[in-house]
CSV table of N, CA, C and O in Angstrom, one decimal:
chain,number,residue,atom,x,y,z
A,1,MET,N,-73.2,-68.4,55.0
A,1,MET,CA,-73.0,-69.1,56.5
A,1,MET,C,-73.6,-70.0,56.7
A,1,MET,O,-74.8,-70.3,56.6
A,2,ASN,N,-72.9,-71.1,57.4
A,2,ASN,CA,-73.4,-72.4,57.6
A,2,ASN,C,-74.6,-72.4,58.6
A,2,ASN,O,-74.2,-71.7,59.7
A,3,GLY,N,-75.7,-72.7,58.4
A,3,GLY,CA,-76.8,-72.8,59.5
A,3,GLY,C,-77.8,-71.8,59.3
A,3,GLY,O,-78.9,-71.9,59.9
A,4,LEU,N,-77.6,-70.9,58.5
A,4,LEU,CA,-78.6,-69.6,58.1
A,4,LEU,C,-79.2,-69.9,56.8
A,4,LEU,O,-79.1,-70.7,55.9
A,5,PRO,N,-80.6,-69.6,56.7
A,5,PRO,CA,-81.3,-69.9,55.6
A,5,PRO,C,-80.8,-69.0,54.5
A,5,PRO,O,-79.9,-68.2,54.6
A,6,ALA,N,-81.3,-69.7,53.2
A,6,ALA,CA,-80.7,-69.1,51.9
A,6,ALA,C,-80.7,-67.2,51.8
A,6,ALA,O,-81.8,-67.3,52.4
A,7,ALA,N,-79.7,-66.9,51.1
A,7,ALA,CA,-79.9,-65.5,51.2
A,7,ALA,C,-81.4,-64.7,50.4
A,7,ALA,O,-81.7,-64.0,51.0
A,8,LYS,N,-81.4,-65.6,49.4
A,8,LYS,CA,-82.8,-65.1,48.9
A,8,LYS,C,-84.0,-65.2,49.6
A,8,LYS,O,-84.6,-66.2,49.9
A,9,GLY,N,-84.8,-64.2,49.5
A,9,GLY,CA,-85.8,-63.7,50.4
A,9,GLY,C,-85.8,-63.7,51.9
A,9,GLY,O,-86.6,-63.7,52.5
A,10,THR,N,-84.2,-63.8,52.1
A,10,THR,CA,-84.5,-63.5,53.6
A,10,THR,C,-83.8,-62.1,54.0
A,10,THR,O,-82.8,-61.2,53.0
A,11,THR,N,-84.2,-61.4,55.1
A,11,THR,CA,-83.9,-60.2,55.4
A,11,THR,C,-83.3,-60.2,56.8
A,11,THR,O,-84.2,-60.4,57.7
A,12,VAL,N,-82.1,-59.8,56.9
A,12,VAL,CA,-81.5,-59.7,58.3
A,12,VAL,C,-82.0,-58.4,59.0
A,12,VAL,O,-81.6,-57.3,58.2
A,13,CYS,N,-82.5,-58.3,59.9
A,13,CYS,CA,-83.2,-57.1,60.3
A,13,CYS,C,-82.2,-56.5,61.8
A,13,CYS,O,-82.2,-55.4,61.9
A,14,ARG,N,-81.8,-57.6,62.5
A,14,ARG,CA,-81.1,-57.1,64.0
A,14,ARG,C,-80.0,-58.3,64.2
A,14,ARG,O,-80.6,-59.3,64.0
A,15,PHE,N,-79.3,-57.5,64.8
A,15,PHE,CA,-78.2,-58.3,65.2
A,15,PHE,C,-78.0,-58.0,66.8
A,15,PHE,O,-78.3,-56.9,67.2
A,16,ALA,N,-77.6,-58.9,67.5
A,16,ALA,CA,-77.4,-58.6,69.3
A,16,ALA,C,-76.2,-59.3,69.5
A,16,ALA,O,-76.2,-60.7,69.4
A,17,THR,N,-75.6,-58.6,70.7
A,17,THR,CA,-74.5,-59.4,71.3
A,17,THR,C,-74.6,-59.0,72.8
A,17,THR,O,-75.3,-58.1,73.1
A,18,HIS,N,-73.8,-59.8,73.6
A,18,HIS,CA,-74.0,-59.5,75.2
A,18,HIS,C,-72.8,-59.6,75.5
A,18,HIS,O,-71.7,-60.6,75.2
A,19,ALA,N,-72.0,-58.7,76.5
A,19,ALA,CA,-70.8,-58.7,76.9
A,19,ALA,C,-70.5,-59.6,77.9
A,19,ALA,O,-69.5,-60.2,78.0
A,20,GLY,N,-71.4,-60.7,78.5
A,20,GLY,CA,-71.2,-61.5,79.3
A,20,GLY,C,-71.1,-62.6,78.3
A,20,GLY,O,-71.2,-64.0,78.8
A,21,GLU,N,-71.4,-62.8,76.9
A,21,GLU,CA,-71.0,-64.1,76.3
A,21,GLU,C,-70.0,-63.6,74.9
A,21,GLU,O,-71.0,-63.6,73.9
A,22,PRO,N,-69.0,-63.7,75.4
A,22,PRO,CA,-67.9,-63.2,74.0
A,22,PRO,C,-68.1,-64.5,73.0
A,22,PRO,O,-68.1,-65.4,73.2
A,23,GLY,N,-68.3,-63.9,71.7
A,23,GLY,CA,-68.1,-64.6,70.6
A,23,GLY,C,-69.6,-65.1,70.0
A,23,GLY,O,-69.7,-65.7,69.4
A,24,VAL,N,-70.6,-64.9,71.2
A,24,VAL,CA,-71.9,-65.1,70.8
A,24,VAL,C,-72.7,-63.8,69.8
A,24,VAL,O,-72.7,-62.7,70.4
A,25,ILE,N,-73.6,-64.5,68.9
A,25,ILE,CA,-74.0,-63.4,68.3
A,25,ILE,C,-75.6,-63.9,67.8
A,25,ILE,O,-75.6,-65.0,67.4
A,26,TYR,N,-76.6,-63.1,67.8
A,26,TYR,CA,-77.8,-63.6,67.6
A,26,TYR,C,-78.5,-62.9,66.7
A,26,TYR,O,-78.1,-61.6,66.4
A,27,ALA,N,-79.2,-63.4,65.6
A,27,ALA,CA,-79.4,-62.7,64.4
A,27,ALA,C,-80.9,-63.1,64.2
A,27,ALA,O,-81.2,-64.3,63.9
A,28,ALA,N,-81.8,-61.8,64.1
A,28,ALA,CA,-83.3,-62.1,63.9
A,28,ALA,C,-83.7,-62.0,62.6
A,28,ALA,O,-83.0,-60.9,62.0
A,29,ASN,N,-84.1,-62.5,61.9
A,29,ASN,CA,-84.7,-62.2,60.2
A,29,ASN,C,-86.2,-62.4,60.0
A,29,ASN,O,-86.6,-63.1,60.9
A,30,ASN,N,-86.6,-62.5,58.7
A,30,ASN,CA,-88.0,-62.6,58.7
A,30,ASN,C,-88.2,-64.2,58.8
A,30,ASN,O,-89.3,-64.7,58.5
A,31,ARG,N,-87.2,-65.2,58.8
A,31,ARG,CA,-87.2,-66.6,58.9
A,31,ARG,C,-87.0,-67.2,60.0
A,31,ARG,O,-87.2,-68.3,60.6
A,32,GLY,N,-86.6,-66.3,61.1
A,32,GLY,CA,-86.4,-66.7,62.8
A,32,GLY,C,-85.5,-66.1,63.3
A,32,GLY,O,-84.8,-65.4,63.2
A,33,LEU,N,-84.9,-66.7,64.4
A,33,LEU,CA,-84.0,-66.2,65.3
A,33,LEU,C,-82.8,-67.4,65.4
A,33,LEU,O,-83.3,-68.5,65.4
A,34,PHE,N,-81.6,-66.7,65.3
A,34,PHE,CA,-80.4,-67.9,64.9
A,34,PHE,C,-79.3,-67.3,65.9
A,34,PHE,O,-79.3,-66.1,66.3
A,35,ARG,N,-78.6,-68.1,66.4
A,35,ARG,CA,-77.2,-68.0,67.4
A,35,ARG,C,-76.2,-68.4,66.9
A,35,ARG,O,-76.3,-69.9,66.5
A,36,SER,N,-75.1,-67.7,67.1
A,36,SER,CA,-73.5,-68.1,66.7
A,36,SER,C,-72.8,-67.9,67.9
A,36,SER,O,-72.9,-67.3,68.7
A,37,GLY,N,-72.2,-69.3,68.3
A,37,GLY,CA,-71.3,-69.2,69.6
A,37,GLY,C,-70.0,-69.2,69.1
A,37,GLY,O,-69.3,-69.5,70.0
A,38,ASP,N,-69.6,-69.0,67.7
A,38,ASP,CA,-68.1,-69.2,67.2
A,38,ASP,C,-68.1,-67.6,66.4
A,38,ASP,O,-67.5,-67.8,65.6
A,39,ALA,N,-68.7,-66.7,66.8
A,39,ALA,CA,-68.5,-65.5,66.3
A,39,ALA,C,-68.8,-65.2,64.7
A,39,ALA,O,-68.3,-64.3,64.2
A,40,GLY,N,-69.9,-66.0,64.4
A,40,GLY,CA,-70.6,-65.8,63.0
A,40,GLY,C,-70.3,-66.8,62.1
A,40,GLY,O,-70.4,-66.7,60.7
A,41,ARG,N,-69.0,-67.7,62.4
A,41,ARG,CA,-68.8,-69.0,61.6
A,41,ARG,C,-69.7,-69.7,61.3
A,41,ARG,O,-69.8,-70.1,60.2
A,42,SER,N,-70.8,-70.4,62.2
A,42,SER,CA,-71.6,-70.9,61.9
A,42,SER,C,-73.2,-70.6,62.8
A,42,SER,O,-72.7,-69.9,63.9
A,43,TRP,N,-74.1,-71.0,62.5
A,43,TRP,CA,-75.3,-70.8,62.8
A,43,TRP,C,-76.2,-71.9,63.4
A,43,TRP,O,-76.5,-72.7,62.7
A,44,LYS,N,-77.2,-71.5,64.4
A,44,LYS,CA,-78.1,-72.7,64.6
A,44,LYS,C,-79.3,-72.0,65.0
A,44,LYS,O,-79.2,-70.9,65.7
A,45,ALA,N,-80.5,-72.4,64.4
A,45,ALA,CA,-81.8,-71.8,64.7
A,45,ALA,C,-82.2,-71.9,65.9
A,45,ALA,O,-82.1,-73.2,66.5
A,46,MET,N,-82.9,-71.3,66.7
A,46,MET,CA,-83.3,-71.3,68.2
A,46,MET,C,-84.6,-72.0,67.9
A,46,MET,O,-85.6,-71.3,67.0
A,47,ASP,N,-84.9,-72.7,68.8
A,47,ASP,CA,-86.3,-73.3,68.9
A,47,ASP,C,-87.5,-72.4,69.8
A,47,ASP,O,-87.6,-72.6,70.8
A,48,LEU,N,-87.7,-71.6,68.9
A,48,LEU,CA,-88.9,-70.6,69.4
A,48,LEU,C,-89.9,-70.4,68.6
A,48,LEU,O,-89.9,-70.7,67.2
A,49,PRO,N,-91.4,-70.2,69.2
A,49,PRO,CA,-92.2,-70.1,68.1
A,49,PRO,C,-92.0,-68.9,67.2
A,49,PRO,O,-91.6,-67.8,67.9
A,50,TRP,N,-92.5,-69.0,66.0
A,50,TRP,CA,-92.4,-67.8,65.1
A,50,TRP,C,-93.1,-68.0,64.2
A,50,TRP,O,-93.6,-68.9,63.5
A,51,PRO,N,-94.0,-66.5,63.8
A,51,PRO,CA,-95.1,-66.5,63.0
A,51,PRO,C,-94.7,-67.3,61.4
A,51,PRO,O,-93.7,-67.0,61.1
A,52,SER,N,-95.2,-68.0,61.1
A,52,SER,CA,-95.3,-68.6,59.9
A,52,SER,C,-96.1,-67.7,58.5
A,52,SER,O,-97.2,-67.4,58.8
A,53,PRO,N,-95.4,-67.4,57.6
A,53,PRO,CA,-94.0,-68.0,56.9
A,53,PRO,C,-92.9,-67.0,57.4
A,53,PRO,O,-91.9,-67.2,57.1
A,54,GLY,N,-93.3,-66.1,58.5
A,54,GLY,CA,-92.2,-65.2,58.8
A,54,GLY,C,-92.6,-64.0,58.8
A,54,GLY,O,-93.8,-63.7,58.8
A,55,LEU,N,-92.0,-62.8,59.3
A,55,LEU,CA,-92.5,-61.6,59.4
A,55,LEU,C,-91.9,-60.7,58.4
A,55,LEU,O,-90.9,-60.4,58.0
A,56,ALA,N,-93.0,-60.9,57.4
A,56,ALA,CA,-92.9,-60.2,56.3
A,56,ALA,C,-92.2,-58.4,56.4
A,56,ALA,O,-91.4,-58.3,55.7
A,57,ASP,N,-92.5,-57.8,57.4
A,57,ASP,CA,-92.2,-56.5,57.7
A,57,ASP,C,-90.8,-56.4,58.3
A,57,ASP,O,-90.3,-55.5,58.7
A,58,GLY,N,-90.5,-57.7,58.6
A,58,GLY,CA,-88.8,-57.5,59.5
A,58,GLY,C,-89.0,-57.4,60.9
A,58,GLY,O,-90.4,-57.8,61.4
A,59,VAL,N,-88.2,-57.6,61.6
A,59,VAL,CA,-88.1,-57.6,63.1
A,59,VAL,C,-87.9,-56.0,63.9
A,59,VAL,O,-87.1,-55.4,63.5
A,60,ALA,N,-88.6,-55.8,64.9
A,60,ALA,CA,-88.7,-54.6,65.4
A,60,ALA,C,-87.5,-54.6,66.8
A,60,ALA,O,-86.9,-53.4,66.6
A,61,ALA,N,-87.3,-55.8,67.1
A,61,ALA,CA,-86.9,-55.6,68.6
A,61,ALA,C,-86.4,-57.0,68.8
A,61,ALA,O,-87.0,-58.1,68.3
A,62,LEU,N,-85.3,-57.2,69.7
A,62,LEU,CA,-85.1,-58.5,70.5
A,62,LEU,C,-85.2,-58.5,71.8
A,62,LEU,O,-84.8,-57.3,72.1
A,63,ALA,N,-85.2,-59.3,72.3
A,63,ALA,CA,-85.3,-59.3,74.1
A,63,ALA,C,-84.9,-60.7,74.5
A,63,ALA,O,-85.1,-61.8,73.8
A,64,CYS,N,-83.8,-60.6,75.1
A,64,CYS,CA,-82.9,-61.4,75.8
A,64,CYS,C,-83.6,-61.5,77.1
A,64,CYS,O,-83.6,-60.7,78.1
A,65,LEU,N,-83.8,-62.7,77.8
A,65,LEU,CA,-84.3,-62.9,78.9
A,65,LEU,C,-83.7,-63.9,80.0
A,65,LEU,O,-83.1,-64.9,79.4
A,66,PRO,N,-83.5,-63.5,81.2
A,66,PRO,CA,-82.7,-64.4,81.9
A,66,PRO,C,-83.3,-65.8,82.0
A,66,PRO,O,-84.5,-65.9,81.9
A,67,GLU,N,-82.5,-66.8,82.2
A,67,GLU,CA,-83.0,-68.3,82.5
A,67,GLU,C,-83.4,-68.7,83.8
A,67,GLU,O,-82.8,-67.8,84.9
């Protein structure tokens, strides 16, 4: 999928959607947090601080905060 890291060494742990954002999907993995605005056809890394080199044990939860 365009915009996501290479599959080798990447573990997707959580996907999230919101009824108020049709077609938007969030994916969190050991390499960061990614957002798709076109139902998963393409992805963009979100500019958030993320532990380096990633979360070896995966992601326990996602939080969406109002702007």
